[in-house]
Amino acid sequence: ANASRARARCGTIAHGDGARTPTPTALAPTSKGEHATLTKDVLDDVETRLRAALRARRRANDDGTSDEGCLFGCALVGAHFARKTKRGTKRKRDGDEAEGEEAEGDEAACPPPRRLTLGHYRDSMYFGMNAQNRSGADALACETPYGQRSLDAREYARIWRSGAAHAAVSLADEHGGWESAKKSKTAAIRTCAWLDACAKEAKTLGLPLFGALTGGEHAEVREECSRRVAERDDDVVGYALSGFFAGEDVSTRGACIEASLKHIPSEKPRYLSGTTTVEDIVDNIDRGVDVFDASWASETAQRGRAFCFPVDEEDDEMEAEDAESRATSGSDAYSINIWSTSYKTDFTPFIRGDRCRCPACAEHTRAYVHHLLQAHEMTADVLLEAHNLYHIAAFFAAARRAIRCGRWQEFAAFHRAYAQRARET
């Protein structure tokens, strides 16, 4: 990644066969290697439409900035590729019994991706707290399609040997954010040991690795973990801030993120999973984080809600447009509730006017998607997911544009003020 040493920074992550992804950016969640709702052609359509919209906006504003490369990436979950374990005994032909054996090595059976793809042990849509608490000294307990299973460094690295991911996050002993400093320190020591084991396996397979940083809600533990992981800088291509948005005290989160970033080099990308609001994203771009999850967009779509928040100062009129109907429709300042019967006869797109060119807004209406939800048609999920992914990717494009043009402080202040107004109404 090529990035400036400024706190909020633009950069580029090179991956695959010459492909590049500009940062800050987001990773869409997947299920077993594919987006749970959107097919490859829909993902391509979302990106193509957004690229055309950004190009038109650039010509209209003559700002001279551009985004080359992929506009968003994907996060793969290693546990999704775990195969069913053979248990018990099996009987040979001669009548002797032999102990059961595990299935042959797990492997992510996905074609090599074009977009930036990061392998992860954690499902950004589901933390799996019950499994995390049962991890042992040598292996991480994960929720798989076949129940709970432990993955050690060797098994975890072998999942990615097919090239399904451009890089993978090393295993980390995550736990509930409320746990004691003693338990957090033990988990951080274990995470560093797992990083050494993962690095050894990754070198054998030629797998780029992101080093995980843990420590719960204890800043002093996180700073020590940051220092120890930074000592292994030659073994990693980036860093993952792990264990956040897992029940920790919100008032301590910022200081803990700062502590995790304290000792790691600035020239390598930083990835933070679990963010749930635009304000979280803005605050952490301000701290120098480069890559985020887009799981918030998917979670919002699953609840039948479409993003409607302004991506920058030029779209501020969105706020006033739907303010009157929020009280009766169950909408809020960031999303509209398409389940509401108030949209039954609303034949306008999710975002009115010509401000959104996603597949849903370009061709369909709120009333149509409301009907699809009521009829339990999967097309509703596709249209909502496509819109929300487009919108969050447009937000990141606006953030990159603001950083390049020297307007980041104004951009961040606008979104913080918008969040404050949203809390007050």
XYZ file of C-alpha atoms in Angstrom:
425
model
C 0.000 0.000 0.000
C 1.276 3.451 -0.901
C -0.037 5.950 1.600
C 0.915 9.285 3.029
C 1.876 9.617 6.688
C -1.139 11.827 7.362
C -3.726 10.409 9.734
C -6.562 10.389 7.197
C -4.826 9.097 4.123
C -5.428 7.856 0.611
C -3.507 4.861 -0.606
C -3.517 1.997 -3.075
C -3.408 -1.736 -2.400
C -1.916 -3.739 -5.262
C -3.246 -7.278 -5.637
C -3.729 -10.021 -8.174
C -2.427 -9.551 -11.709
C -1.743 -5.848 -11.569
C -5.127 -4.934 -10.078
C -5.291 -2.070 -7.592
C -7.819 -0.902 -5.012
C -7.830 2.702 -3.738
C -8.206 3.232 0.008
C -10.061 3.995 2.214
C -12.357 1.239 0.984
C -14.839 -1.403 2.149
C -15.056 -5.200 1.884
C -18.432 -6.753 1.123
C -19.298 -9.820 3.255
C -19.556 -13.230 1.603
C -20.929 -16.680 2.331
C -18.849 -19.672 1.234
C -16.844 -17.495 -1.118
C -19.674 -15.638 -2.830
C -21.829 -12.696 -1.893
C -24.859 -14.091 -0.091
C -27.319 -12.160 -2.275
C -25.597 -10.551 -5.252
C -24.305 -12.554 -8.193
C -21.047 -11.646 -9.928
C -22.808 -9.814 -12.747
C -24.799 -7.695 -10.272
C -21.616 -6.839 -8.341
C -19.987 -5.832 -11.626
C -23.055 -3.769 -12.555
C -22.955 -1.939 -9.202
C -19.291 -1.079 -9.711
C -19.768 -0.073 -13.364
C -22.665 2.239 -12.522
C -20.773 3.833 -9.644
C -17.696 4.358 -11.796
C -19.824 6.097 -14.438
C -21.455 8.301 -11.784
C -18.064 9.278 -10.342
C -16.772 10.069 -13.818
C -19.790 12.291 -14.539
C -19.423 14.060 -11.222
C -15.727 14.626 -11.837
C -16.452 16.228 -15.210
C -19.188 18.422 -13.715
C -16.998 19.637 -10.841
C -13.717 19.617 -12.757
C -11.933 18.536 -9.568
C -9.176 16.576 -11.297
C -9.417 13.564 -8.958
C -10.029 9.984 -10.068
C -10.310 6.468 -8.669
C -8.369 3.874 -10.621
C -8.977 0.219 -9.825
C -11.664 -1.667 -7.938
C -14.070 0.451 -5.890
C -14.719 -2.193 -3.216
C -13.492 -5.635 -2.223
C -14.745 -8.799 -0.538
C -14.041 -10.577 2.750
C -13.949 -14.384 2.736
C -14.516 -16.378 5.927
C -12.180 -19.328 6.409
C -14.619 -21.219 8.634
C -17.164 -21.283 5.775
C -14.864 -23.635 3.843
C -14.351 -26.167 6.633
C -15.350 -29.650 5.570
C -17.330 -32.060 7.645
C -15.185 -34.090 10.027
C -15.478 -37.873 9.887
C -16.130 -39.105 13.390
C -16.389 -42.442 15.196
C -15.105 -45.639 13.606
C -15.303 -47.222 10.208
C -15.226 -50.947 9.524
C -12.737 -52.454 7.095
C -13.631 -55.361 4.840
C -11.754 -57.829 7.002
C -13.903 -56.869 9.987
C -11.259 -54.868 11.852
C -12.181 -51.450 13.140
C -10.112 -48.337 12.596
C -10.504 -44.989 14.157
C -12.259 -42.373 12.072
C -10.171 -39.815 10.220
C -10.756 -36.194 9.417
C -11.673 -35.181 5.899
C -8.782 -34.164 3.689
C -7.481 -30.587 3.872
C -9.976 -27.788 3.639
C -9.570 -25.422 0.738
C -11.486 -22.395 -0.487
C -12.935 -23.638 -3.766
C -13.310 -20.237 -5.432
C -11.921 -18.869 -8.691
C -9.078 -16.339 -8.304
C -10.795 -13.007 -7.599
C -10.458 -9.748 -9.529
C -11.457 -7.553 -6.597
C -9.368 -7.192 -3.463
C -10.241 -10.250 -1.384
C -9.146 -10.724 2.211
C -9.428 -14.051 3.987
C -10.560 -13.879 7.605
C -11.274 -16.269 10.447
C -14.143 -14.034 11.618
C -17.535 -13.684 9.937
C -18.223 -9.949 9.911
C -21.967 -10.663 9.919
C -21.780 -12.890 13.009
C -19.163 -12.663 15.730
C -19.618 -16.237 17.028
C -19.010 -15.369 20.681
C -19.851 -18.884 21.897
C -17.156 -20.390 19.687
C -14.518 -17.794 20.526
C -14.739 -18.604 24.235
C -13.814 -22.235 23.561
C -10.554 -21.644 21.689
C -7.570 -23.644 22.906
C -3.870 -22.894 23.155
C -3.105 -24.133 19.627
C -6.335 -23.614 17.683
C -9.173 -21.142 17.227
C -12.731 -22.416 17.689
C -14.956 -21.333 14.781
C -18.584 -21.747 13.799
C -18.677 -23.714 10.530
C -21.557 -24.993 8.359
C -21.114 -28.303 10.230
C -21.036 -26.904 13.729
C -18.161 -25.786 15.880
C -14.643 -26.740 14.799
C -11.103 -25.779 15.799
C -8.655 -24.456 13.201
C -4.927 -24.368 13.843
C -2.439 -22.335 11.800
C -1.702 -25.152 9.359
C -5.356 -25.920 8.616
C -6.208 -22.225 8.355
C -3.377 -21.468 5.895
C -4.291 -24.469 3.729
C -7.799 -23.054 3.252
C -6.308 -20.201 1.215
C -3.750 -22.177 -0.804
C -5.979 -22.202 -3.921
C -5.514 -18.439 -4.307
C -9.116 -17.595 -3.424
C -7.859 -14.693 -1.275
C -5.126 -12.181 -2.041
C -4.160 -12.124 1.646
C -5.435 -13.530 4.940
C -5.693 -12.233 8.494
C -3.667 -14.286 10.966
C -5.617 -16.155 13.649
C -6.459 -14.111 16.745
C -7.828 -15.075 20.139
C -10.772 -12.682 20.272
C -13.174 -12.530 23.186
C -15.897 -10.327 24.634
C -14.734 -6.753 25.066
C -15.778 -6.740 28.716
C -13.276 -9.401 29.785
C -10.578 -8.653 32.393
C -7.140 -7.241 31.597
C -5.593 -10.554 32.659
C -7.631 -12.548 30.156
C -6.998 -9.940 27.448
C -3.252 -10.150 28.034
C -3.312 -13.958 27.820
C -5.291 -13.693 24.574
C -2.826 -11.150 23.148
C 0.147 -13.419 23.940
C -1.644 -16.319 22.273
C -2.441 -14.140 19.234
C 1.268 -13.305 18.817
C 2.140 -17.012 19.022
C -0.503 -17.798 16.410
C 0.920 -15.047 14.186
C 4.311 -16.787 14.279
C 2.692 -20.105 13.381
C 0.558 -18.569 10.608
C 3.583 -16.711 9.195
C 5.533 -19.967 8.969
C 2.713 -21.692 7.079
C 2.018 -18.627 4.909
C 5.639 -18.460 3.736
C 5.430 -22.082 2.621
C 2.310 -21.340 0.565
C 3.296 -17.854 -0.605
C 0.305 -16.341 1.180
C 0.484 -12.627 2.149
C -0.586 -12.161 5.771
C -2.222 -9.425 7.814
C -1.065 -9.463 11.440
C -3.904 -9.416 13.985
C -3.880 -6.979 16.925
C -5.936 -7.810 20.032
C -6.337 -6.707 23.648
C -10.031 -6.272 24.442
C -10.992 -2.905 25.909
C -7.653 -2.436 27.687
C -5.469 0.181 25.984
C -2.286 -0.875 27.768
C -2.716 -4.494 26.602
C -3.422 -3.361 23.050
C -0.352 -1.142 22.990
C 1.860 -4.023 24.134
C 0.300 -6.296 21.502
C 0.898 -3.587 18.885
C 4.571 -3.408 19.874
C 5.037 -7.188 19.717
C 3.272 -7.589 16.382
C 5.237 -4.649 14.909
C 8.422 -6.602 15.693
C 7.189 -9.157 13.152
C 6.709 -6.543 10.408
C 8.778 -8.507 7.884
C 6.254 -11.358 8.096
C 3.145 -9.325 7.240
C 1.831 -7.068 4.460
C -0.739 -5.311 6.634
C -2.431 -5.209 10.016
C -5.917 -6.142 11.248
C -7.423 -4.464 14.311
C -9.234 -7.438 15.833
C -11.721 -7.815 18.668
C -13.503 -4.485 18.250
C -17.287 -3.994 18.207
C -17.526 -7.083 20.420
C -19.245 -5.628 23.470
C -16.475 -3.342 24.695
C -17.193 -0.049 26.446
C -17.811 2.470 23.650
C -16.046 5.191 25.631
C -12.788 3.183 25.573
C -12.909 2.104 21.927
C -11.189 5.141 20.435
C -8.286 4.982 22.866
C -7.903 1.241 22.235
C -7.788 1.733 18.461
C -5.180 4.447 18.939
C -3.165 2.070 21.147
C -3.373 -0.716 18.554
C -2.039 1.639 15.873
C 0.697 3.146 18.013
C 3.669 0.969 17.031
C 2.736 -0.420 13.613
C 4.352 1.056 10.474
C 2.341 3.661 8.599
C 3.205 2.418 5.098
C 1.158 -0.790 5.383
C -2.664 -0.993 5.224
C -4.764 -1.224 8.391
C -8.036 -3.180 8.423
C -10.822 -2.739 10.977
C -13.809 -5.096 10.993
C -17.165 -4.557 12.640
C -17.888 -0.841 12.104
C -21.602 -0.111 12.330
C -22.111 3.598 11.577
C -20.829 6.289 9.233
C -19.566 8.160 12.285
C -17.467 5.113 13.293
C -15.976 4.981 9.812
C -15.203 8.713 9.705
C -13.570 8.610 13.141
C -11.366 5.687 12.152
C -10.389 7.063 8.761
C -9.288 10.053 10.823
C -7.109 7.673 12.880
C -5.474 6.231 9.772
C -7.494 3.054 9.144
C -7.660 2.092 5.448
C -10.003 -0.892 5.034
C -13.411 -1.515 6.612
C -16.260 -4.005 6.437
C -19.383 -3.307 4.409
C -21.346 -5.687 6.650
C -23.384 -2.745 7.983
C -24.794 -2.278 4.461
C -25.808 -5.947 4.271
C -27.321 -5.990 7.769
C -29.370 -2.900 6.907
C -30.611 -4.511 3.681
C -31.596 -7.694 5.519
C -33.936 -5.597 7.674
C -35.665 -4.210 4.588
C -34.016 -0.807 4.828
C -32.330 1.290 2.131
C -29.554 3.790 2.810
C -30.554 7.429 2.338
C -27.842 9.421 4.146
C -25.844 12.085 2.249
C -22.399 10.922 1.122
C -20.978 14.448 1.347
C -21.935 18.103 1.791
C -23.379 18.364 -1.743
C -26.093 15.824 -0.888
C -27.251 17.503 2.337
C -30.728 18.080 0.905
C -31.427 14.349 1.393
C -31.840 14.978 5.124
C -34.796 17.357 4.774
C -36.453 15.293 2.062
C -37.534 12.377 4.239
C -37.560 14.021 7.664
C -41.348 14.493 7.710
C -42.157 10.830 7.060
C -39.681 9.232 9.477
C -41.977 9.320 12.489
C -44.700 7.307 10.740
C -42.588 5.017 8.545
C -40.019 3.795 11.057
C -37.206 5.280 8.983
C -34.257 7.187 10.414
C -31.608 9.641 9.275
C -29.540 6.897 7.628
C -32.059 4.475 6.111
C -35.689 4.246 5.065
C -37.857 1.340 6.180
C -39.248 -0.099 2.944
C -41.452 -2.513 4.923
C -43.596 0.473 5.954
C -46.989 0.747 4.263
C -46.318 4.468 3.782
C -44.248 3.432 0.741
C -47.024 1.302 -0.737
C -47.851 4.004 -3.280
C -44.525 5.823 -3.350
C -43.369 5.513 -6.949
C -40.026 7.220 -6.461
C -36.582 5.577 -6.126
C -34.919 5.027 -2.751
C -33.030 8.306 -3.216
C -35.111 10.792 -5.140
C -33.822 12.746 -8.074
C -30.770 11.706 -10.053
C -28.406 11.398 -7.118
C -28.225 7.575 -7.062
C -27.661 5.480 -10.186
C -27.604 2.056 -8.555
C -29.563 -0.783 -10.247
C -32.466 -0.302 -7.818
C -32.831 3.474 -8.043
C -32.261 3.565 -11.804
C -34.989 1.075 -12.672
C -37.343 0.523 -9.697
C -39.386 2.340 -7.055
C -39.988 2.174 -3.330
C -43.513 0.863 -3.964
C -42.208 -1.994 -6.096
C -39.606 -3.096 -3.546
C -42.209 -2.751 -0.762
C -44.427 -5.144 -2.742
C -41.526 -7.581 -3.178
C -40.859 -7.551 0.565
C -44.509 -8.181 1.364
C -44.523 -11.074 -1.121
C -41.237 -12.414 0.357
C -39.568 -12.256 -3.036
C -35.769 -12.614 -2.994
C -35.509 -9.871 -5.623
C -36.183 -7.382 -2.809
C -33.016 -8.526 -1.025
C -31.026 -8.218 -4.260
C -32.214 -4.652 -4.929
C -31.673 -3.513 -1.331
C -28.212 -5.096 -1.160
C -27.233 -3.568 -4.509
C -28.391 -0.119 -3.422
C -26.714 -0.217 -0.018
C -23.410 -1.536 -1.380
C -23.453 1.155 -4.096
C -24.205 3.832 -1.500
C -21.494 2.812 0.968
C -18.968 2.533 -1.893
C -20.018 6.018 -3.038
C -19.424 7.266 0.506
C -15.871 5.876 0.497
C -15.272 7.443 -2.925
C -16.411 10.793 -1.485
C -14.058 10.315 1.485
C -11.113 9.655 -0.838
C -12.019 12.710 -2.911
C -12.170 14.876 0.211
C -8.730 13.690 1.372
C -7.155 14.286 -2.042
C -8.674 17.756 -2.345
C -7.631 18.796 1.166
C -11.229 18.946 2.386
C -11.116 16.042 4.842
C -11.692 18.128 7.963
C -14.804 19.712 6.417
C -16.031 16.310 5.225
C -15.544 14.729 8.665
C -17.153 17.696 10.440
C -20.187 17.463 8.151
C -20.779 13.778 8.927
C -20.235 14.249 12.661
C -22.709 17.128 12.689
C -25.186 15.035 10.694
C -24.851 12.182 13.219
C -25.407 14.629 16.073
C -28.576 16.001 14.450
C -29.761 12.426 13.881
C -29.380 11.630 17.597
C -31.302 14.745 18.559
C -34.320 14.081 16.318
